[in-house]
Coordinates of C-alpha atoms and ligand atoms in Angstrom, one line a residue:
Chain M
M21 CA -2.2 8.1 48.6
F22 CA -4.1 10.0 46.0
W23 CA -1.7 9.3 43.1
Q24 CA -1.6 5.7 44.1
Q25 CA -5.4 5.6 43.7
V26 CA -5.1 7.3 40.3
V27 CA -2.7 4.6 39.1
N28 CA -5.0 1.9 40.4
A29 CA -8.0 3.5 38.7
I30 CA -6.2 3.7 35.4
W31 CA -5.3 0.1 34.9
L32 CA -8.6 -1.1 36.3
G33 CA -10.4 1.3 34.0
A34 CA -8.6 0.0 31.0
V35 CA -9.9 -3.6 31.8
Y36 CA -13.5 -2.3 32.5
S37 CA -13.4 -0.6 29.1
L38 CA -12.1 -3.7 27.4
F39 CA -14.9 -5.7 28.9
S40 CA -17.6 -3.1 28.1
L41 CA -16.5 -2.7 24.5
G42 CA -17.7 -6.1 23.6
Y43 CA -21.0 -5.4 25.4
T44 CA -21.6 -2.2 23.6
L45 CA -20.4 -3.6 20.3
V46 CA -23.1 -6.2 20.3
F47 CA -25.7 -3.6 21.3
G48 CA -24.5 -1.2 18.6
V49 CA -24.8 -3.8 15.8
L50 CA -27.9 -5.7 16.9
G51 CA -29.6 -3.5 19.4
I52 CA -29.7 -6.2 21.9
L53 CA -28.4 -6.3 25.5
N54 CA -26.4 -9.5 25.8
L55 CA -26.6 -10.3 29.5
A56 CA -24.6 -13.4 28.9
H57 CA -21.5 -11.3 28.1
P58 CA -20.2 -11.5 31.6
S59 CA -20.4 -15.3 31.4
L60 CA -18.0 -15.2 28.4
Y61 CA -15.7 -13.1 30.5
M62 CA -15.8 -15.8 33.2
W63 CA -15.2 -18.6 30.7
G64 CA -12.3 -16.7 29.2
A65 CA -10.7 -16.5 32.7
F66 CA -11.2 -20.2 33.2
I67 CA -9.8 -21.1 29.8
G68 CA -6.8 -18.9 30.4
L69 CA -6.2 -20.6 33.7
M70 CA -6.6 -24.1 32.2
C71 CA -4.0 -23.2 29.5
V72 CA -1.6 -22.0 32.2
N73 CA -2.2 -25.2 34.3
A74 CA -1.5 -27.2 31.2
G75 CA 1.9 -25.6 31.1
L76 CA 1.4 -23.0 28.4
P77 CA 3.0 -19.7 28.8
L78 CA 0.7 -16.7 29.6
W79 CA 1.4 -15.0 26.3
L80 CA -0.2 -18.0 24.6
A81 CA -2.9 -18.6 27.2
L82 CA -4.3 -15.1 26.6
P83 CA -4.9 -15.3 22.9
L84 CA -6.2 -18.9 23.2
A85 CA -8.7 -17.8 25.9
M86 CA -9.8 -15.0 23.6
I87 CA -10.3 -17.3 20.6
F88 CA -12.2 -19.7 22.8
S89 CA -14.5 -17.1 24.3
G90 CA -14.9 -15.5 20.9
L91 CA -16.1 -18.8 19.4
M92 CA -18.3 -19.2 22.4
G93 CA -19.8 -15.8 21.6
V94 CA -20.6 -17.0 18.1
L95 CA -22.2 -20.2 19.4
L96 CA -24.2 -18.2 21.9
D97 CA -25.5 -16.0 19.0
R98 CA -26.4 -19.0 16.9
I99 CA -28.3 -20.8 19.7
A100 CA -29.7 -18.0 21.8
F101 CA -30.2 -15.0 19.5
K102 CA -30.2 -16.0 15.8
T103 CA -33.0 -18.4 16.3
L104 CA -35.1 -15.6 17.7
R105 CA -33.9 -13.0 15.2
D106 CA -35.0 -15.2 12.3
R107 CA -38.5 -15.3 13.8
N108 CA -38.5 -11.5 14.4
A109 CA -39.0 -12.1 18.1
P110 CA -39.4 -9.0 20.4
H111 CA -36.5 -7.6 22.3
L112 CA -37.8 -8.9 25.6
A113 CA -37.5 -12.5 24.3
T114 CA -33.9 -11.9 23.3
L115 CA -33.1 -10.4 26.7
I116 CA -34.7 -13.3 28.5
S117 CA -32.8 -15.7 26.2
S118 CA -29.6 -14.0 27.1
I119 CA -30.3 -14.4 30.8
G120 CA -31.1 -18.1 30.2
A121 CA -27.8 -18.5 28.3
S122 CA -26.0 -16.8 31.2
I123 CA -27.4 -19.2 33.8
F124 CA -26.5 -22.1 31.6
L125 CA -23.0 -21.0 31.1
I126 CA -22.5 -20.4 34.8
S127 CA -23.9 -23.9 35.7
A128 CA -21.7 -25.4 33.0
A129 CA -18.6 -23.8 34.4
Q130 CA -19.5 -25.1 37.9
G131 CA -19.7 -28.6 36.4
V132 CA -16.6 -28.4 34.2
F133 CA -14.4 -26.5 36.6
S134 CA -15.5 -26.1 40.2
A135 CA -17.7 -23.8 42.2
Q136 CA -14.7 -22.9 44.3
V137 CA -12.5 -20.0 43.7
S138 CA -9.5 -21.1 41.5
R139 CA -6.2 -19.3 41.4
F140 CA -3.3 -19.0 39.0
P141 CA -0.2 -20.9 40.2
F142 CA 2.2 -18.7 42.1
G143 CA 4.8 -17.1 39.9
V144 CA 2.9 -17.4 36.7
F145 CA 3.7 -13.7 36.3
P146 CA 7.0 -12.3 37.5
V147 CA 6.4 -10.4 40.7
K148 CA 8.1 -7.0 40.1
V149 CA 7.2 -3.8 41.8
F150 CA 8.2 -0.4 40.6
T151 CA 8.3 2.6 43.0
L152 CA 8.0 6.1 41.8
G153 CA 7.9 8.5 44.7
P154 CA 4.7 7.8 46.6
V155 CA 3.4 5.5 44.0
T156 CA 3.9 1.8 43.5
I157 CA 2.9 -0.2 40.5
T158 CA 3.5 -3.8 39.6
L159 CA 4.7 -5.2 36.3
L160 CA 1.5 -7.1 36.1
Q161 CA -0.5 -3.9 36.3
I162 CA 1.6 -2.2 33.7
S163 CA 1.2 -5.2 31.4
I164 CA -2.6 -5.3 31.9
L165 CA -2.8 -1.6 31.0
A166 CA -0.5 -2.0 28.0
I167 CA -2.4 -5.1 26.7
S168 CA -5.8 -3.5 27.2
L169 CA -4.8 -0.4 25.4
A170 CA -3.2 -2.4 22.6
I171 CA -6.4 -4.4 22.1
M172 CA -8.5 -1.2 22.2
L173 CA -6.3 0.4 19.5
F174 CA -6.5 -2.7 17.4
L175 CA -10.3 -2.6 17.7
R176 CA -10.4 1.0 16.8
W177 CA -8.3 0.3 13.7
L178 CA -10.5 -2.6 12.8
L179 CA -13.8 -0.6 13.0
M180 CA -12.6 2.6 11.5
G181 CA -9.8 1.6 9.2
T182 CA -10.9 -1.6 7.5
K183 CA -13.5 -2.7 5.0
L184 CA -14.7 -5.2 7.7
G185 CA -15.2 -2.2 10.1
Q186 CA -17.1 -0.2 7.5
A187 CA -19.3 -3.2 6.8
T188 CA -19.9 -3.7 10.5
R189 CA -20.9 0.0 11.0
A190 CA -23.2 -0.3 8.0
V191 CA -25.0 -3.3 9.5
A192 CA -25.2 -1.4 12.8
F193 CA -26.9 1.5 11.1
N194 CA -29.2 -0.4 8.8
P195 CA -28.9 -4.1 8.0
V196 CA -31.3 -3.8 5.0
T197 CA -29.2 -1.1 3.4
A198 CA -26.0 -3.2 4.1
A199 CA -27.5 -6.2 2.4
R200 CA -28.4 -4.2 -0.6
L201 CA -24.8 -3.2 -0.9
G202 CA -23.8 -6.9 -0.9
I203 CA -22.6 -7.1 2.7
P204 CA -23.3 -10.6 4.1
V205 CA -25.1 -9.4 7.2
D206 CA -25.2 -12.7 9.0
R207 CA -21.5 -13.1 8.6
V208 CA -20.9 -9.6 10.0
I209 CA -23.0 -10.5 13.0
M210 CA -21.0 -13.6 13.6
Q211 CA -17.8 -11.6 13.4
T212 CA -19.2 -9.1 15.9
F213 CA -20.0 -11.8 18.4
F214 CA -16.5 -13.3 17.9
L215 CA -14.9 -9.9 18.6
A216 CA -17.2 -9.2 21.6
G217 CA -16.5 -12.7 23.1
A218 CA -12.8 -12.3 22.6
L219 CA -12.8 -8.9 24.3
A220 CA -14.7 -10.4 27.2
G221 CA -12.3 -13.3 27.4
A222 CA -9.3 -11.0 27.4
A223 CA -10.8 -8.9 30.3
G224 CA -11.5 -12.2 32.1
V225 CA -7.9 -13.4 31.9
L226 CA -6.5 -9.9 32.8
L227 CA -8.8 -9.3 35.8
G228 CA -8.4 -13.0 36.8
L229 CA -4.6 -12.3 37.0
A230 CA -5.0 -9.0 38.8
F231 CA -7.3 -10.3 41.5
N232 CA -6.2 -13.9 41.2
A233 CA -9.6 -15.2 41.9
I234 CA -11.5 -17.1 39.3
S235 CA -14.9 -18.5 39.9
P236 CA -18.1 -19.3 38.0
F237 CA -19.7 -16.4 39.7
M238 CA -17.1 -13.8 38.9
G239 CA -19.3 -12.4 36.1
G240 CA -22.0 -11.3 38.5
P241 CA -20.6 -8.0 39.6
M242 CA -19.3 -7.4 36.1
N243 CA -22.8 -7.5 34.8
L244 CA -23.8 -4.3 36.7
K245 CA -20.4 -2.7 36.0
G246 CA -20.6 -3.3 32.3
L247 CA -24.2 -2.1 32.1
T248 CA -23.2 1.1 34.0
V249 CA -20.2 1.7 31.7
I250 CA -22.1 1.3 28.5
V251 CA -25.1 3.3 29.7
L252 CA -22.6 6.0 30.9
G253 CA -21.0 6.1 27.5
G254 CA -24.2 5.8 25.5
L255 CA -25.5 2.3 24.4
G256 CA -23.6 1.2 21.3
N257 CA -21.1 4.0 21.5
I258 CA -17.5 2.7 21.3
E259 CA -15.7 5.8 22.5
G260 CA -18.3 6.1 25.2
A261 CA -17.5 2.6 26.6
V262 CA -13.9 3.6 27.0
L263 CA -14.8 6.8 28.7
G264 CA -17.4 5.0 30.9
G265 CA -14.8 2.4 31.9
F266 CA -12.5 5.0 33.3
I267 CA -15.3 7.0 35.0
L268 CA -16.5 3.8 36.8
S269 CA -13.0 2.8 37.8
F270 CA -12.2 6.2 39.2
S271 CA -15.5 6.4 41.1
E272 CA -15.0 3.0 42.5
V273 CA -11.3 3.4 43.5
M274 CA -11.9 6.8 45.0
S275 CA -15.0 5.8 47.0
V276 CA -13.2 2.7 48.3
A277 CA -10.2 4.7 49.3
Y278 CA -11.9 7.8 50.8
L279 CA -15.3 6.6 51.9
S280 CA -15.7 2.9 52.6
S281 CA -14.5 -0.4 51.0
D282 CA -18.1 -1.7 51.3
L283 CA -19.0 0.7 48.6
R284 CA -17.2 -1.0 45.7
D285 CA -20.1 -2.6 44.1
A286 CA -22.7 0.0 45.2
V287 CA -20.8 2.7 43.2
S288 CA -21.8 1.3 39.8
F289 CA -25.4 1.1 40.8
V290 CA -25.4 4.7 42.0
L291 CA -23.7 5.9 38.8
L292 CA -26.2 3.9 36.7
L293 CA -29.1 5.5 38.5
I294 CA -27.7 9.0 38.2
I295 CA -27.0 8.7 34.5
L296 CA -30.4 7.1 33.8
L297 CA -32.1 10.0 35.6
F298 CA -30.1 12.9 34.1
R299 CA -28.6 11.7 30.9
P300 CA -30.4 8.6 29.8
N301 CA -28.7 8.7 26.4
G302 CA -25.3 8.6 28.1
L303 CA -22.5 11.1 28.1
L304 CA -21.5 10.7 24.5
G305 CA -25.1 9.6 23.9
R306 CA -27.5 9.2 21.2
S307 CA -27.1 5.7 19.8
S308 CA -30.8 6.0 18.9
A309 CA -29.8 8.5 16.3
K310 CA -27.3 6.0 15.0
R311 CA -29.9 3.3 14.7
A312 CA -32.7 5.5 13.4
Chain C
M26 CA -31.1 -9.3 -18.3
L27 CA -34.0 -9.4 -15.9
N28 CA -37.1 -11.5 -16.3
V29 CA -39.9 -11.4 -13.8
S30 CA -42.7 -14.0 -14.3
H31 CA -46.0 -14.4 -12.5
L32 CA -44.6 -12.7 -9.4
T33 CA -46.9 -12.4 -6.4
V34 CA -45.7 -10.8 -3.1
N35 CA -47.6 -10.5 0.1
Y36 CA -47.3 -8.7 3.4
G37 CA -49.0 -11.1 5.6
A38 CA -52.5 -11.3 4.2
I39 CA -52.1 -8.2 2.1
E40 CA -51.3 -9.0 -1.6
A41 CA -49.1 -6.1 -2.7
V42 CA -48.1 -7.5 -6.1
R43 CA -50.2 -10.0 -8.0
D44 CA -49.1 -12.2 -11.0
L45 CA -46.7 -9.6 -12.3
S46 CA -44.6 -10.4 -15.4
F47 CA -42.2 -8.1 -17.2
E48 CA -38.8 -8.0 -18.8
V49 CA -35.8 -5.7 -18.9
A50 CA -33.5 -6.3 -21.8
A51 CA -29.8 -5.5 -21.6
G52 CA -29.0 -1.9 -22.4
Q53 CA -32.6 -0.8 -22.0
V54 CA -34.1 1.8 -19.7
V55 CA -37.4 0.4 -18.4
A56 CA -39.8 2.5 -16.3
I57 CA -42.5 1.3 -13.9
I58 CA -45.0 4.0 -13.1
G59 CA -48.0 3.8 -10.9
A60 CA -49.8 5.6 -8.1
N61 CA -49.1 5.5 -4.4
G62 CA -49.3 2.0 -3.1
A63 CA -49.4 0.4 -6.5
G64 CA -46.7 -2.0 -5.5
K65 CA -43.7 -0.4 -7.2
S66 CA -41.3 -0.5 -4.2
T67 CA -42.5 -4.0 -3.3
T68 CA -41.5 -5.1 -6.8
L69 CA -38.1 -3.6 -6.7
N70 CA -37.4 -4.8 -3.1
T71 CA -38.4 -8.3 -4.2
I72 CA -36.1 -8.2 -7.2
G73 CA -33.3 -7.0 -4.8
G74 CA -33.9 -9.9 -2.4
I75 CA -35.2 -7.8 0.5
L76 CA -38.6 -9.3 0.2
K77 CA -39.3 -12.9 -0.7
P78 CA -41.9 -13.7 -3.4
R79 CA -44.9 -15.8 -2.5
S80 CA -44.9 -17.3 -5.9
G81 CA -43.4 -16.6 -9.3
K82 CA -39.8 -16.5 -10.7
I83 CA -37.2 -13.8 -11.1
R84 CA -34.3 -14.5 -13.4
F85 CA -31.3 -12.1 -13.5
D86 CA -28.4 -12.4 -15.8
G87 CA -29.0 -16.1 -16.3
H88 CA -29.5 -16.9 -12.6
D89 CA -32.7 -17.8 -10.7
I90 CA -32.6 -15.2 -7.9
S91 CA -36.1 -15.8 -6.6
A92 CA -34.8 -17.4 -3.3
M93 CA -31.5 -15.6 -3.0
R94 CA -30.4 -13.3 -0.3
A95 CA -30.0 -9.6 -1.1
D96 CA -26.2 -9.7 -0.7
Q97 CA -25.9 -12.6 -3.1
I98 CA -28.0 -10.8 -5.7
A99 CA -25.9 -7.7 -5.3
R100 CA -22.8 -9.8 -5.9
L101 CA -24.3 -10.9 -9.2
G102 CA -24.3 -7.3 -10.4
L103 CA -27.6 -5.7 -9.2
A104 CA -27.3 -2.3 -7.6
Q105 CA -30.1 -0.5 -5.9
V106 CA -30.9 3.1 -5.3
P107 CA -33.7 2.5 -2.7
E108 CA -36.7 4.6 -1.9
G109 CA -35.7 7.3 0.6
R110 CA -32.1 7.0 -0.5
E111 CA -30.9 5.0 2.5
V112 CA -27.5 6.7 2.9
L113 CA -25.5 5.3 5.8
A114 CA -25.9 8.5 7.8
P115 CA -23.2 8.1 10.4
L116 CA -20.6 7.0 7.9
T117 CA -18.7 9.5 5.8
V118 CA -19.5 10.2 2.2
E119 CA -16.4 8.5 1.1
E120 CA -17.2 5.4 3.3
N121 CA -20.6 5.3 1.7
L122 CA -19.0 5.3 -1.7
R123 CA -16.5 2.7 -0.9
L124 CA -19.2 0.4 0.5
G125 CA -20.9 0.8 -2.8
A126 CA -17.9 -1.1 -4.2
Y127 CA -18.1 -3.7 -1.4
V128 CA -18.8 -6.5 -3.9
R129 CA -15.7 -5.7 -6.0
A130 CA -12.1 -6.7 -5.4
D131 CA -10.3 -4.7 -8.1
R132 CA -8.6 -2.2 -5.9
E133 CA -7.1 0.1 -8.4
A134 CA -10.2 0.3 -10.5
I135 CA -12.2 1.2 -7.3
E136 CA -9.8 4.1 -6.6
S137 CA -10.2 5.4 -10.1
D138 CA -14.0 5.0 -10.0
L139 CA -14.0 6.9 -6.7
Q140 CA -12.1 9.8 -8.3
A141 CA -14.5 9.6 -11.3
M142 CA -17.5 10.0 -8.9
F143 CA -15.9 13.0 -7.3
M144 CA -15.4 14.5 -10.8
R145 CA -19.0 13.9 -11.7
F146 CA -20.5 14.9 -8.3
P147 CA -18.1 17.7 -7.0
I148 CA -20.4 18.1 -4.0
L149 CA -19.5 14.6 -2.8
E150 CA -15.8 15.5 -2.9
K151 CA -16.4 18.6 -0.9
R152 CA -18.3 16.6 1.7
R153 CA -16.0 13.6 1.4
H154 CA -15.1 13.3 5.1
Q155 CA -18.4 14.4 6.5
P156 CA -21.1 12.1 7.8
A157 CA -23.5 11.4 4.9
G158 CA -26.5 12.2 7.1
L159 CA -25.6 15.9 7.3
M160 CA -26.1 16.5 3.6
S161 CA -29.3 17.8 2.0
G162 CA -31.9 15.5 0.5
G163 CA -30.7 16.2 -3.1
E164 CA -27.1 15.7 -2.1
Q165 CA -28.0 12.4 -0.4
Q166 CA -29.8 11.3 -3.6
M167 CA -26.6 12.0 -5.6
L168 CA -24.7 10.0 -3.1
A169 CA -27.2 7.1 -3.3
V170 CA -26.8 7.1 -7.1
A171 CA -23.0 7.4 -7.0
R172 CA -22.8 4.6 -4.4
A173 CA -24.8 2.3 -6.6
L174 CA -22.6 3.1 -9.6
M175 CA -19.5 2.3 -7.5
A176 CA -20.6 -1.4 -7.8
R177 CA -20.3 -1.2 -11.6
P178 CA -23.6 -2.9 -11.8
K179 CA -25.1 -4.8 -14.7
L180 CA -28.5 -3.6 -13.7
L181 CA -29.3 -0.6 -11.7
T182 CA -32.7 -0.2 -10.0
L183 CA -33.9 3.3 -8.9
D184 CA -36.9 3.7 -6.6
E185 CA -38.4 7.2 -7.0
P186 CA -35.1 9.1 -7.2
S187 CA -37.0 12.4 -7.6
M188 CA -39.1 12.0 -4.5
G189 CA -39.2 15.0 -2.3
L190 CA -36.7 17.0 -4.3
A191 CA -36.9 20.6 -5.7
P192 CA -37.6 20.8 -9.5
L193 CA -34.1 21.9 -10.2
I194 CA -32.6 18.9 -8.4
V195 CA -35.1 16.6 -10.1
N196 CA -33.9 17.8 -13.5
Q197 CA -30.3 17.2 -12.4
I198 CA -31.2 13.7 -11.3
F199 CA -32.8 12.9 -14.6
E200 CA -29.8 14.3 -16.5
I201 CA -27.6 11.9 -14.5
I202 CA -30.0 9.1 -15.4
S203 CA -29.7 10.0 -19.1
E204 CA -25.9 10.0 -18.7
I205 CA -25.9 6.6 -17.0
R206 CA -28.1 5.3 -19.8
A207 CA -25.7 6.6 -22.4
E208 CA -22.9 4.7 -20.7
G209 CA -24.9 1.5 -21.5
V210 CA -26.0 0.6 -17.9
T211 CA -29.3 -1.2 -17.9
L212 CA -31.8 0.6 -15.8
L213 CA -35.1 -0.2 -14.1
L214 CA -36.6 3.0 -12.9
V215 CA -39.7 3.4 -10.7
E216 CA -41.3 6.8 -10.7
Q217 CA -44.4 8.7 -9.7
N218 CA -43.1 11.5 -11.9
A219 CA -44.4 9.6 -15.0
R220 CA -43.7 12.5 -17.4
K221 CA -40.0 12.5 -16.6
A222 CA -39.8 8.7 -16.5
L223 CA -41.4 8.3 -19.9
Q224 CA -38.9 10.8 -21.3
V225 CA -35.8 8.7 -20.4
A226 CA -37.3 5.2 -20.8
D227 CA -37.3 2.9 -23.8
Y228 CA -40.1 0.8 -22.4
A229 CA -42.6 1.3 -19.6
Y230 CA -45.0 -0.6 -17.5
V231 CA -48.0 0.7 -15.6
L232 CA -48.8 -0.9 -12.2
E233 CA -52.3 -0.6 -10.8
R234 CA -53.0 -2.0 -7.4
G235 CA -50.3 -4.6 -7.7
A236 CA -51.1 -5.8 -11.1
L237 CA -49.8 -4.9 -14.6
A238 CA -52.2 -2.5 -16.3
Y239 CA -50.2 -1.6 -19.5
G240 CA -46.9 -2.2 -21.0
G241 CA -45.3 -0.8 -24.1
P242 CA -42.7 1.4 -25.6
A243 CA -42.4 4.6 -23.7
A244 CA -43.0 6.7 -26.8
E245 CA -46.3 4.9 -27.2
L246 CA -47.4 5.3 -23.6
R247 CA -46.7 9.0 -23.9
Q248 CA -49.3 9.2 -26.6
D249 CA -51.8 6.9 -25.0
E250 CA -54.8 9.0 -23.9
R251 CA -55.7 6.9 -20.9
I252 CA -52.1 7.1 -19.6
V253 CA -51.9 10.8 -20.3
A254 CA -55.2 11.3 -18.4
A255 CA -54.3 9.1 -15.5
Y256 CA -50.6 9.7 -14.9
L257 CA -49.4 12.7 -16.9
G258 CA -52.2 15.0 -15.5
N259 CA -52.8 18.6 -16.2
Ligands
ATP15 N1 -44.2 -3.3 5.3 C1 -45.5 -3.4 4.8 N2 -46.4 -4.0 5.5 C2 -47.7 -4.1 5.1 N3 -48.1 -3.6 3.9 C3 -47.2 -2.9 3.2 C4 -45.9 -2.8 3.6 N4 -45.2 -2.1 2.7 C5 -46.1 -1.8 1.7 N5 -47.3 -2.3 2.0 C6 -48.6 -2.2 1.2 O1 -48.3 -2.8 0.0 C7 -48.8 -2.0 -1.1 C8 -47.8 -1.6 -2.1 O2 -46.8 -0.8 -1.4 P1 -45.5 -0.2 -2.2 O3 -44.7 0.4 -1.1 O4 -44.9 -1.3 -3.0 O5 -46.2 0.8 -3.1 P2 -45.4 1.9 -4.1 O6 -46.0 1.7 -5.4 O7 -44.0 1.9 -3.9 O8 -46.0 3.3 -3.4 P3 -45.3 4.7 -3.3 O9 -45.4 5.4 -4.6 O10 -46.1 5.4 -2.2 O11 -43.9 4.5 -2.9 C9 -49.5 -0.8 -0.4 O12 -50.9 -1.1 -0.3 C10 -48.9 -0.7 0.9 O13 -49.8 -0.2 1.8
MG16 MG1 -42.6 3.1 -3.2

């Protein structure tokens, strides 16, 4: 029973991390909380589903959904954030704008798709179950874990090992300094939104497959979870988001298994409250120093 | 190389630079001296594209850069050592240096320049893999200068490179400036340390409350009684 929960928490945590990385990345670079991030997650799931329904294989549907939600992230920035940034609007305006964008994206999904829960067709992924002593794990769960980890490693390489990553971190620390060095700040911001959107889209497709329930409202619970994860790890902190993702998944899975299944969505709120009270800068904390 | 004509810069209603005109010829070292709040940093930041002029023209290396973005101007060959150094604190020393060469594409030459910087500033090699923010003020100033040189700039602007540093380090910084000058890099140097600045400069301008008060060969300004009384003190 316990080891089964551990396995469940691991693959779920990987997707939470994936989702939250995009959230925290935008915060790290721009210092804004993009509350429309979960809507990109939801759109990613729908696009993945659409691709599959159109007869495309899953391995193609996933990257297509990522590209789509990435582009949507860029568009979101151009419309909802850049306009305000250019006018030096206060953070509150940006936050409200992101809530507005989120409502718009949810309504649009209701119009384009359906307010009902949609599902992937049966057999879209081979049903295969592995048993290892007391623990069972499906091929789907293994694949979700592997894909999430691969994307995270890729992101790590991109940020730490490439010129683009150095430029992104320079913009995150001080956009004025970055511009002096010749870094096209606006282009870096667009790339950041693309990455964040693509990460959200990937998480959408993967969790859509795992729970096989896709609806315009699926982003709702993710909003609180993502917020909890990035606050846990320290806003803007990349490693922190990964750590936070696993802490949340373990807390959720264990409380559901040993306390009550009603607790699933309450867990993130309790965690959020605890961290805000006792370690407001997060476990790996201090992104404020990063942005000083 | 650089030609500033009738430049006026505002912060809202505050006029920080008023009808300023001056020139920097290729290969020259030009100093701008002036008291606190005279508008020196404002002038450099406007040349660098961080601030936009209210009126006036700035020409650099044959281009009108008055309305260009900072990154575009950097690409044309202007490198800046900003006031307060602005090292990228969480990035390593090496990453800071590599980002100095962001505008370049000649990979091998970048590698050899990096090695050359390590030769010239051994402390930077020692701290190579450490976050730049952990270094002392003087070390960070070295890094800021080395980072700007990594761009192989046509024009290098320095905003008070001696600010807040111990006399020994200040001397070191000015030695480096003389070396850079000997290599033929065109320099525009802003300083409150007028004595030092006038020693390395060919030509100098004095800013007073945003406007040009004097301009002339540095050797002449060193002799000028009014300048000596006002800026060279004791
Ligand atoms: N961001 C700003 N907003 C409003 N006023 C400013 C701003 N920056 C500078 N000023 C004002 O513009 C004027 C020129 O400032 P600037 O920083 O260019 O002077 P400076 O010659 O570089 O001084 P220092 O030697 O102290 O660095 C000053 O009166 C200053 O108060
Ligand atoms: Mg200044």
